[in-house]
Amino acid sequence: MTIPRLSVLAFIISAYSAGAALAAADIAPAKHPITHEDVWLMKRVGAPQPSPDGRWAVFAVTDPAYDSKEQWSDLWIKSLTDDTPARRLTFSKGGEGALNWSPDSKQLIFVAKREGDDAGQIYRIDVAGGGEAQRLTTLTLGARQPKFSPDGKQILFVSDLYPGNVTEDDVKKTAKERKDRKYSARAYESFPPRFFDKWLDDKKVRLFVMDAAVGAKPRDVLSGTRLAQLPGFGGGQGDEGQNLDAIWAPDGKSIVFSASINRDELARASGYTQLFNLPLGGGEATQLTADKHSYNNLKFSADGKTLFTLNEAEEPGKVYDVSRLASFAWPVSNPAPSILTAALDRSISRYALPAGSGRVVFSYEHAGLEQLHSVNYAGGDLRDEPSLPTGSIGSLNAGGKALVGVWESSINPPEVYAFGNGAPKRLTAFNTERAATIDWQAPEHFWFKASDGRMIHNMIVKPANFDPAKKYPLFAVIHGGAANMWRDQFVIRWNYHLLAQPGYVVLLTDYKGSTGYGEEFARAIQGDPLKGPGDEINEAVDEAVKKYSYIDGSKLAAGGASYGGHLANWLQATTTRYKAIISHAGEMDLIMQWGTSDSVYGREVNSGGPVWGDKAVWREQSPVLQGGNFEKGTGFKSPILISVGELDYRVPANNALMNFATQQRLNVPSKLLVFPDENHWILKGENSRYFYSEVHGWLAKYLK
């Protein structure tokens, strides 16, 4: 039988292709256990900002390095109308942030600190025409949060003044005087004097407006108002100073913003923010709301008739308030908001307003996931929107009809996705190739009923080369907060798979006090800050050992950071079941933490009263005061690794010093790691690598 020439050729090609495929399979690298380099060097993808016409999305991408001098961060742009790959828009080592499009979708403004800048300044780039970014501001104290006006002719932004200053010349003069003065003392007459990792200063936050042109002179539109002179006026605290959540009114004639008027009471009351409208033609700011709520994340509907916001209604004497989606008819005539998600017992994380949909799309945490949902503008017809079945939405923004954000899971590092038009579509592939080479599995979820009747959600993370026939030690890792939740996401600071990598099963438990399960669940730790959550972690360990035959119940460890470190210290003081404890930034004494952190009033609410009162919680749930209960068969016995950043003002280093002193006094195997250049988190590459190596070494010493 004669085979036609084309068939022979096809056969040869087919055979060659099959052979090539087999050869490729033979030489394809085997998947490897995750390494610190895999974690640290994954690209970090920022929140995408879609253009108003819905055709483009711009986002920041950080190309990390162990040496910060080698790290790059640039803006990238991706078409939303076709499948062309994303391309780099800027080329600089300094990062860009606070992106905002012009209404015609042709220009982009952002904040960057480039050569010659002592503080972050506003830059503009012509996306449509190309060219280099142009610096628009040169303010001594910098500029942040820029936004184009509705007609694209002006820019609103936030900056600061020193007390008594009126003009930029005044600011320059004061800055020079302060730089030249011969003493270094700080003076304070209000609380808090420091925040997170910075000593605070006396700068006053202000709103500025300028023409959207190089050389334009910014105009301070807030300083002359009575509002700005109130002793409690201010904004939320951020890395660059106080921030005011401010947007243009639809007609471009006023600025709508949220601000605090009780910042001077933070040592004795909860802080809250109200809504204001400031006319640009002159005059006082009008207060739009008059309640003890906090408003943030302001957006107007496309027709300008509705103002949307997230709303936290403070319930006196409670430790946690659900954040709900709210709206006002514009102009505001009724100071009481319409609560659109009143029937939903979950905190809204983020929301967006796709044009023409008449719906608000939002996400909230629930049982390790964060997925999309929506309501109509009246707050009805609650729907689930198409989402990925695992993982978490990390950002969400709308431009025109386009809806884009970042999605990630613990085995899928962050990428930009398009949502809202059928199944979510991945738009970038910065990390997919590297992620595909790692031997890892998605977390396994399970629930159990705690002794107090609550249903408790957990995730189990398995190590590389997992064999269910083998036995593995268990490491119970405790999340911070406590108002927080373990999420199926890619984490750098406490990466689940990297912790599990040497051969441990990692248990992630959402104890009472966690978010994602409703307001009552999050408030359940009031008056019981450590014992109740600690009991539930112990019960979760028991349940995991019983449920999974591959867990070795004789080899248990526990650890966490921040509030998770507090609980780790509590577990060490109250049980001897754990053969190793890891405590980073962990509170050791409730009273000391009350007096030395950047927050005091919330701790009083949680414990039922001030430290000088008669509330036994201050003593009965301080780990250091339970550590000597040897007659009860507990007390400090389990070997403990203690670590702290010297610049941590949230849980100051004295907690770690007291912890280490106590362990050494009681002759408990213990080790103290102090990071002089880190804050509440370990953020530098080599420090992170060292930290993980110490954690792995400590676990190996006592579990293997």
XYZ file of C-alpha atoms in Angstrom:
704
model
C 0.000 0.000 0.000
C 1.357 3.398 -0.985
C 1.002 6.221 1.537
C 0.342 9.633 -0.056
C 3.238 12.070 0.169
C 1.308 14.541 2.405
C 0.264 11.751 4.737
C 3.885 10.609 5.028
C 4.924 14.147 5.811
C 2.140 14.476 8.337
C 3.158 11.167 9.892
C 6.774 12.289 10.149
C 5.766 15.611 11.684
C 3.401 13.862 14.088
C 6.067 11.366 15.136
C 8.634 14.126 15.527
C 6.215 16.213 17.592
C 5.389 13.282 19.829
C 9.067 12.518 20.301
C 9.830 16.140 21.007
C 7.037 16.241 23.560
C 8.393 13.140 25.269
C 11.893 14.577 25.219
C 10.604 17.844 26.638
C 8.812 15.930 29.358
C 12.033 14.066 30.115
C 14.036 17.273 30.514
C 11.311 19.375 32.129
C 12.499 20.281 35.615
C 10.680 18.536 38.438
C 8.646 20.739 40.709
C 10.646 21.828 43.720
C 9.781 22.664 47.332
C 9.230 26.379 47.788
C 12.280 28.458 48.734
C 12.654 31.865 50.294
C 13.781 33.130 46.892
C 10.503 31.924 45.403
C 8.584 33.911 47.994
C 10.679 37.053 48.069
C 11.329 37.413 44.337
C 7.735 37.007 43.146
C 6.654 40.171 41.342
C 4.389 42.357 43.457
C 1.432 43.565 41.438
C -0.384 46.705 42.561
C -4.034 47.698 42.226
C -4.950 48.342 38.565
C -6.624 51.665 37.721
C -8.845 51.437 34.612
C -9.202 54.489 32.376
C -12.583 56.290 32.395
C -13.311 55.020 28.874
C -12.676 51.429 30.005
C -9.977 50.779 27.408
C -6.826 50.611 29.544
C -5.614 49.626 32.982
C -2.447 50.962 34.594
C -0.842 49.363 37.638
C 2.453 49.288 39.513
C 4.710 46.241 39.459
C 7.598 45.855 41.880
C 10.516 43.712 40.776
C 11.939 42.845 44.215
C 15.533 42.195 45.187
C 17.308 41.267 48.385
C 19.307 44.475 48.145
C 16.795 47.336 48.108
C 19.149 49.307 45.855
C 18.596 46.669 43.166
C 14.803 46.775 43.399
C 12.683 48.346 40.662
C 9.086 49.495 40.678
C 7.350 50.808 37.561
C 3.967 51.447 36.014
C 2.630 49.001 33.446
C -0.296 49.439 31.064
C -2.624 46.759 29.711
C -5.265 47.033 27.010
C -8.728 45.978 28.158
C -10.027 45.586 24.616
C -7.612 42.956 23.270
C -5.110 40.331 24.383
C -1.884 42.222 23.724
C 0.525 41.738 26.650
C 1.006 44.436 29.263
C 3.896 46.802 28.591
C 6.041 48.937 30.839
C 5.054 52.594 30.978
C 7.783 54.023 33.233
C 11.423 53.104 33.816
C 12.717 54.148 37.233
C 13.850 52.514 40.452
C 11.655 54.738 42.600
C 8.087 53.529 42.885
C 4.958 55.276 41.665
C 1.657 55.338 43.511
C -1.722 57.066 43.902
C -2.603 56.712 40.203
C -5.406 58.829 38.729
C -6.613 59.177 35.135
C -7.727 62.372 33.411
C -11.427 62.314 32.439
C -10.525 61.999 28.725
C -8.373 58.909 29.441
C -5.317 60.507 27.837
C -3.209 61.510 30.833
C -2.206 59.940 34.101
C -1.013 61.562 37.313
C 0.827 59.751 40.086
C 3.061 60.360 43.077
C 6.753 59.495 42.930
C 9.982 60.437 44.641
C 12.512 60.835 41.869
C 15.971 62.311 41.573
C 15.998 65.730 43.218
C 12.852 65.079 45.255
C 13.122 65.190 49.045
C 9.459 64.182 49.299
C 6.935 62.552 47.010
C 5.712 64.872 44.243
C 2.943 64.718 41.632
C 3.972 63.720 38.105
C 1.953 63.641 34.901
C 2.490 61.398 31.892
C 0.826 61.648 28.486
C -0.411 58.091 27.943
C -1.902 58.845 24.537
C 0.979 60.882 23.113
C 3.922 59.300 24.932
C 6.964 61.063 26.352
C 8.569 61.435 29.754
C 6.646 62.128 32.949
C 6.562 65.794 33.992
C 6.860 66.951 37.585
C 3.895 69.161 38.545
C 4.679 69.950 42.196
C 7.831 70.920 44.075
C 6.471 71.331 47.593
C 8.830 71.093 50.553
C 6.545 68.669 52.367
C 5.504 66.822 49.215
C 2.103 65.984 47.760
C -0.108 62.885 47.848
C -3.515 61.540 46.785
C -3.889 63.570 43.537
C -7.173 63.590 41.595
C -8.152 65.291 38.332
C -11.191 67.571 38.407
C -14.245 66.470 36.391
C -13.208 68.744 33.488
C -9.539 67.669 33.697
C -8.303 71.238 34.162
C -7.380 71.103 37.858
C -5.842 68.705 40.360
C -6.836 68.164 43.980
C -4.251 66.767 46.379
C -3.224 66.480 50.029
C -0.161 68.064 51.601
C 0.940 69.537 54.941
C 1.869 72.786 56.628
C 3.847 73.471 59.771
C 1.907 75.244 62.549
C 1.629 78.962 61.822
C 2.582 78.611 58.160
C 0.472 80.129 55.408
C 2.571 79.951 52.242
C 5.136 77.597 50.706
C 7.812 80.177 51.566
C 6.753 79.886 55.209
C 7.096 76.097 54.984
C 10.590 76.352 53.484
C 11.673 78.768 56.179
C 10.302 76.594 59.002
C 11.860 73.465 57.501
C 15.264 75.145 57.404
C 14.900 76.438 60.981
C 14.065 72.953 62.208
C 16.937 71.402 60.308
C 19.364 73.968 61.739
C 18.225 73.930 65.358
C 20.727 72.533 67.800
C 18.438 70.443 69.984
C 16.721 67.199 69.023
C 13.921 66.974 71.582
C 10.301 66.286 70.613
C 7.381 67.808 72.526
C 3.785 66.536 72.671
C 0.508 67.777 74.091
C -1.810 65.266 72.420
C -1.997 61.493 71.964
C -0.519 59.433 70.358
C 3.072 60.654 70.197
C 4.063 57.873 67.822
C 2.448 55.499 65.348
C 3.530 52.081 64.086
C 7.202 52.876 63.399
C 7.349 56.682 63.429
C 7.399 59.413 66.007
C 4.654 61.812 64.960
C 5.196 65.508 64.356
C 3.081 68.639 64.491
C 2.422 69.054 60.756
C -1.159 69.957 59.805
C -2.870 68.109 56.937
C -4.401 70.338 54.269
C -6.188 70.171 50.894
C -4.714 71.900 47.848
C -5.981 72.644 44.338
C -3.847 73.618 41.344
C -4.156 73.932 37.579
C -3.136 70.755 35.773
C -0.060 72.380 34.244
C 3.689 72.500 34.812
C 4.574 75.559 36.889
C 1.058 76.044 38.264
C 0.868 77.343 41.825
C -0.996 75.175 44.362
C -3.688 76.874 46.430
C -4.434 75.846 50.021
C -8.243 75.661 50.186
C -8.615 74.458 53.777
C -6.409 76.490 56.125
C -8.691 79.531 56.255
C -11.701 77.564 57.483
C -12.913 77.277 61.067
C -12.952 73.497 60.591
C -9.189 73.353 60.092
C -8.630 75.290 63.322
C -10.489 72.802 65.525
C -8.091 71.098 67.972
C -9.432 67.669 66.977
C -9.298 68.193 63.199
C -7.210 65.766 61.178
C -7.146 62.698 58.998
C -6.316 59.041 59.188
C -2.694 58.206 59.932
C -0.652 56.791 57.065
C 2.993 56.175 56.233
C 3.423 59.676 54.786
C 1.406 61.526 57.426
C -2.284 62.180 57.903
C -4.596 61.557 54.952
C -7.954 63.073 54.070
C -10.206 60.954 51.851
C -11.180 63.702 49.388
C -12.901 63.748 45.977
C -14.292 66.352 43.597
C -18.012 67.061 43.658
C -19.608 66.220 40.279
C -19.840 69.894 39.235
C -16.185 70.553 40.087
C -17.143 73.491 42.319
C -16.482 71.880 45.694
C -14.510 69.158 47.445
C -16.176 66.372 49.419
C -14.007 64.768 52.074
C -14.020 62.829 55.337
C -12.079 64.049 58.335
C -11.861 63.598 62.077
C -12.901 66.307 64.493
C -11.958 64.400 67.657
C -8.320 63.427 67.106
C -7.518 65.249 70.355
C -9.605 62.676 72.279
C -7.928 59.470 71.077
C -6.510 58.618 74.510
C -10.025 58.495 75.973
C -12.451 57.909 73.097
C -12.790 56.141 69.763
C -11.865 58.213 66.740
C -14.413 58.719 63.962
C -14.609 60.647 60.697
C -17.435 62.793 59.323
C -18.273 64.047 55.813
C -17.732 67.651 54.744
C -18.274 69.716 51.589
C -15.864 72.581 50.934
C -16.789 75.157 48.244
C -13.838 76.278 46.110
C -15.297 79.739 45.638
C -14.639 80.553 49.296
C -16.523 80.039 52.525
C -16.724 77.470 55.282
C -16.874 73.717 54.931
C -20.364 72.330 55.437
C -20.614 69.303 57.716
C -22.808 66.763 55.920
C -23.071 64.173 58.716
C -23.383 64.502 62.468
C -23.044 61.086 64.050
C -20.396 58.881 65.616
C -19.812 56.966 62.409
C -16.694 56.764 60.285
C -16.934 57.368 56.537
C -14.255 56.459 54.007
C -13.726 55.359 50.394
C -15.920 58.023 48.789
C -17.185 57.662 45.197
C -19.848 59.375 43.066
C -22.130 57.569 40.649
C -21.541 58.354 36.972
C -24.606 60.627 36.842
C -23.430 62.554 39.908
C -26.686 61.985 41.778
C -25.446 59.569 44.451
C -22.506 59.684 46.856
C -21.343 56.240 47.976
C -19.153 55.502 50.986
C -18.185 52.791 53.435
C -19.702 53.369 56.856
C -18.724 52.103 60.302
C -21.363 52.909 62.912
C -19.733 52.992 66.322
C -21.664 51.094 68.955
C -20.511 52.498 72.304
C -18.645 50.041 74.447
C -17.997 47.558 71.630
C -14.642 46.583 70.127
C -15.575 46.025 66.492
C -18.025 47.559 64.015
C -18.938 46.038 60.666
C -18.131 48.280 57.684
C -21.235 48.651 55.509
C -21.920 50.131 52.088
C -23.857 53.398 52.392
C -25.096 56.162 50.114
C -26.470 59.709 50.129
C -28.556 61.472 47.515
C -26.475 64.335 46.109
C -26.601 67.164 47.070
C -26.958 65.820 50.610
C -30.204 66.901 52.245
C -30.523 64.128 54.853
C -27.493 63.572 57.142
C -28.544 59.970 57.775
C -27.059 57.571 55.210
C -28.954 54.845 53.406
C -27.297 51.568 54.423
C -27.259 49.336 51.352
C -25.874 46.212 53.032
C -27.765 46.453 56.335
C -28.944 42.856 56.010
C -25.424 41.542 55.332
C -23.510 40.715 58.496
C -20.094 41.173 56.909
C -17.597 44.021 56.522
C -17.304 45.325 52.972
C -13.631 45.324 51.971
C -13.865 47.306 48.700
C -16.397 48.322 46.075
C -16.652 49.702 42.551
C -19.304 51.340 40.328
C -19.199 49.990 36.747
C -20.897 52.519 34.430
C -24.336 51.650 33.108
C -24.881 48.721 35.450
C -26.880 50.494 38.136
C -25.138 48.178 40.595
C -22.443 48.371 43.231
C -19.964 45.489 42.994
C -18.145 44.691 46.234
C -16.198 42.024 48.107
C -16.111 40.830 51.681
C -14.202 38.240 53.684
C -15.754 34.893 54.487
C -14.147 31.629 55.612
C -10.736 32.183 54.055
C -12.023 33.614 50.768
C -12.920 37.015 49.360
C -15.288 36.969 46.396
C -17.516 39.360 44.444
C -21.132 40.321 45.139
C -23.387 43.211 44.155
C -26.492 45.191 45.084
C -28.462 47.743 43.107
C -28.179 51.427 43.956
C -31.183 51.165 46.271
C -29.566 48.351 48.245
C -31.764 45.569 46.915
C -31.324 42.452 44.814
C -28.174 41.149 46.513
C -26.323 38.859 44.079
C -23.211 36.741 43.905
C -21.050 37.891 40.987
C -18.806 35.560 38.943
C -15.674 34.897 41.002
C -12.915 32.349 41.152
C -13.789 29.502 43.540
C -10.677 29.922 45.676
C -8.397 32.778 46.693
C -9.021 36.429 47.401
C -9.770 39.686 45.617
C -6.983 42.097 46.555
C -8.226 45.234 44.785
C -11.214 46.305 42.706
C -11.722 49.378 40.513
C -14.087 50.426 37.734
C -13.483 52.624 34.691
C -16.390 53.036 32.307
C -17.944 49.591 32.066
C -14.631 47.872 32.826
C -14.082 46.208 36.197
C -10.544 45.135 37.083
C -8.649 44.052 40.152
C -6.003 41.752 41.566
C -6.763 38.121 42.402
C -4.450 35.726 44.212
C -4.426 32.514 46.195
C -1.818 30.816 48.341
C -0.549 28.927 45.248
C -1.288 31.662 42.687
C 0.682 34.850 43.376
C -1.091 38.128 42.489
C -2.098 38.905 38.895
C -4.431 41.461 37.296
C -7.877 40.145 36.352
C -10.901 41.497 34.493
C -14.235 40.899 36.217
C -17.880 41.613 35.590
C -18.368 40.086 32.153
C -18.718 36.381 32.673
C -15.927 34.340 34.204
C -12.942 36.313 35.574
C -10.162 36.654 32.995
C -6.471 36.810 33.843
C -4.786 39.754 32.085
C -1.160 39.405 33.246
C 1.364 36.620 33.813
C 4.126 38.135 35.912
C 4.332 35.199 38.311
C 2.648 32.250 36.603
C 5.815 30.664 35.205
C 7.663 30.695 38.511
C 4.608 29.521 40.436
C 4.206 26.550 38.074
C 7.607 25.163 39.140
C 6.718 24.943 42.850
C 5.454 21.779 44.513
C 2.497 23.078 46.515
C -1.153 22.311 47.117
C -4.128 24.556 47.773
C -5.200 24.672 51.433
C -7.819 22.218 52.638
C -10.725 23.806 54.510
C -12.568 22.295 57.473
C -14.955 23.407 60.222
C -15.634 22.155 63.735
C -17.912 23.102 66.607
C -16.016 24.590 69.544
C -16.945 23.874 73.157
C -18.806 27.195 73.344
C -20.974 26.174 70.381
C -19.299 28.354 67.751
C -18.461 26.950 64.349
C -14.741 27.529 63.718
C -13.202 27.628 60.245
C -9.690 26.293 59.562
C -7.293 25.695 56.702
C -4.675 22.939 56.497
C -1.522 23.510 54.419
C 0.615 20.500 53.499
C 4.357 20.420 52.760
C 6.020 19.625 49.438
C 6.340 15.937 48.530
C 3.383 15.251 50.796
C 2.704 11.575 51.490
C -0.545 10.848 53.382
C 0.921 7.594 54.624
C 3.582 9.445 56.611
C 3.335 11.290 59.922
C 4.038 15.040 60.075
C 4.484 17.447 63.004
C 1.804 20.150 63.266
C 2.569 23.887 63.388
C -0.462 25.945 64.482
C 0.122 29.443 63.057
C -1.996 32.182 64.652
C -3.132 35.262 62.743
C -2.796 38.779 64.134
C -5.516 41.352 64.582
C -7.453 39.992 66.323
C -9.863 41.631 63.826
C -8.420 39.734 60.891
C -8.885 36.437 59.054
C -6.671 33.794 57.477
C -7.156 34.167 53.732
C -6.297 31.896 50.856
C -3.671 34.284 49.512
C 0.021 34.504 48.713
C 1.738 35.857 51.834
C 5.289 37.139 52.120
C 5.733 37.689 55.850
C 4.291 34.344 57.051
C 4.087 32.308 53.884
C 2.121 29.177 54.687
C 3.977 26.898 52.284
C 7.414 28.173 53.227
C 6.622 27.530 56.893
C 5.474 24.007 55.980
C 8.356 23.337 53.575
C 10.740 21.374 55.877
C 7.994 18.817 56.501
C 5.273 20.316 58.703
C 1.523 20.501 58.386
C 0.419 24.103 59.019
C -2.908 24.751 60.747
C -4.596 28.142 60.236
C -7.532 28.747 62.597
C -9.980 31.655 62.651
C -10.645 31.815 66.395
C -13.394 34.004 67.857
C -12.486 37.654 67.337
C -11.703 37.000 63.663
C -13.424 38.903 60.888
C -15.305 37.196 58.063
C -17.938 35.588 60.308
C -20.087 38.524 61.386
C -20.091 41.291 63.951
C -20.934 39.161 67.003
C -18.166 36.652 66.201
C -15.585 39.458 65.961
C -16.827 41.061 69.189
C -16.774 37.792 71.120
C -13.281 38.431 72.531
C -14.440 41.494 74.470
C -13.569 40.798 78.088
C -11.817 37.613 76.974
C -8.862 38.776 74.871
C -6.641 35.688 75.141
C -8.176 32.759 77.012
C -11.183 32.134 74.748
C -9.233 32.406 71.483
C -6.433 30.288 72.982
C -8.890 27.579 73.987
C -10.272 27.490 70.436
C -6.794 27.128 68.960
C -6.153 24.180 71.277
C -9.479 22.651 70.250
C -8.634 23.187 66.578
C -5.354 21.313 67.097
C -7.256 18.453 68.738
C -9.730 18.374 65.860
C -6.964 18.376 63.228
C -5.101 15.534 64.950
C -8.318 13.522 65.134
C -9.396 14.309 61.567
C -6.111 13.815 59.699
C -4.211 10.563 60.267
C -1.013 12.029 58.835
C -0.627 14.504 61.736
C 1.640 13.386 64.579
C -0.199 14.556 67.710
C 2.931 14.135 69.819
C 4.814 16.793 67.863
C 3.022 20.125 68.105
C 4.210 23.723 67.790
C 2.401 27.063 67.838
C 3.347 30.583 66.851
C 2.283 33.884 65.402
C 2.929 37.603 65.130
C 1.330 40.695 66.670
C -1.923 39.508 68.269
C -0.861 36.050 67.079
C 2.296 36.559 69.129
C 0.164 37.558 72.130
C -1.732 34.291 71.798
C 1.498 32.328 71.347
C 2.732 33.768 74.657
C -0.597 32.887 76.277
C -0.399 29.296 75.035
C 3.116 28.939 76.384
C 1.925 30.193 79.784
C -1.188 28.020 79.997
C -0.340 24.659 78.390
C 2.695 22.447 77.972
C 1.385 20.559 74.950
C 3.506 22.521 72.453
C 7.106 21.433 72.089
C 8.088 24.763 70.495
C 6.644 28.297 70.472
C 7.348 31.139 68.019
C 6.437 34.656 69.183
C 7.015 37.703 66.968
C 5.891 41.149 68.183
C 3.896 39.440 70.931
C 2.341 41.230 73.888
C 3.581 39.905 77.217
C 1.677 42.070 79.693
C -1.691 43.765 79.075
C -0.939 46.728 81.332
C 2.500 47.427 79.874
C 1.103 47.130 76.345
C -1.701 49.570 77.217
C 0.789 52.204 78.340
C 3.450 51.881 75.663
C 1.615 51.215 72.382
C 0.032 53.739 70.009
C -3.464 52.734 71.114
C -4.959 52.809 74.607
C -8.711 53.407 74.523
C -9.602 50.352 72.438
C -7.670 48.185 74.890
C -9.723 49.610 77.765
C -12.947 48.830 75.921
C -11.768 45.289 75.279
C -10.838 44.716 78.913
C -13.935 46.399 80.372
C -12.316 49.462 81.936
C -9.056 51.324 82.619
C -6.027 49.609 84.089
C -6.570 51.295 87.471
C -10.079 49.876 87.788
C -11.301 46.585 89.203
C -11.362 44.528 86.003
C -9.555 41.263 86.629
C -8.829 40.767 82.906
C -5.786 43.035 83.141
C -4.146 40.546 85.498
C -5.799 37.227 84.707
C -5.053 37.390 80.970
C -1.554 38.842 81.021
C 0.766 36.029 79.902
C 3.637 37.055 82.188
C 1.417 36.756 85.263
C 0.406 33.191 84.356
C 3.877 31.948 83.528
C 4.685 30.690 87.008
C 1.580 28.540 87.529
C 3.636 25.393 87.935
C 1.378 24.040 90.666
C -1.354 23.852 88.005
C 0.932 21.885 85.737
C 1.315 24.825 83.352
C 3.567 27.876 83.317
C 6.460 28.749 81.022
C 8.117 25.483 79.992
C 7.914 25.146 76.205
C 11.041 26.325 74.350
C 10.318 29.725 72.779
C 11.817 31.773 69.937
C 11.113 35.481 70.509
C 11.616 38.136 67.833
C 10.918 41.854 67.574
C 11.617 44.896 65.431
C 13.235 47.709 67.384
C 11.162 50.266 65.455
C 7.873 48.619 66.403
C 5.660 51.123 68.235
C 2.488 49.043 67.877
C 3.865 46.283 70.134
C 7.024 47.911 71.496
C 10.189 45.927 72.068
C 9.804 46.010 75.852
C 7.309 43.138 75.457
C 9.988 40.956 73.870
C 12.544 42.025 76.473
C 10.185 41.139 79.313
C 9.408 37.836 77.612
C 13.061 36.900 77.244
C 13.883 37.999 80.794
C 11.061 35.825 82.128
C 12.165 32.773 80.140
C 15.769 33.150 81.231
C 14.728 33.690 84.854
C 12.780 30.406 84.736
C 15.545 28.597 82.829
C 13.291 27.939 79.816
C 15.110 27.247 76.525
C 14.687 30.568 74.728
C 16.227 32.737 72.060
C 15.723 36.444 71.344
C 16.048 37.946 67.846
C 16.137 41.746 67.621
C 15.912 43.489 64.248
C 17.129 47.073 64.795
C 15.944 48.301 61.379
C 12.489 46.673 61.277
C 9.093 47.774 62.540
C 6.020 45.678 63.381
C 6.839 43.550 60.331
C 10.065 42.171 58.917
C 10.208 43.885 55.533
C 13.828 43.663 54.388
C 14.855 40.715 52.231
C 17.897 39.439 54.078
C 16.214 39.966 57.446
C 13.260 37.939 56.190
C 15.516 35.147 54.953
C 17.280 35.038 58.334
C 13.956 35.056 60.206
C 12.596 32.064 58.277
C 15.851 30.175 58.785
C 15.647 30.777 62.537
C 12.004 29.664 62.664
C 12.815 26.505 60.728
C 15.844 25.857 62.914
C 13.841 26.255 66.117
C 11.072 23.951 64.930
C 13.566 21.342 63.740
C 15.393 21.410 67.059
C 12.283 20.519 69.068
C 10.000 18.679 66.626
C 12.312 16.401 64.642
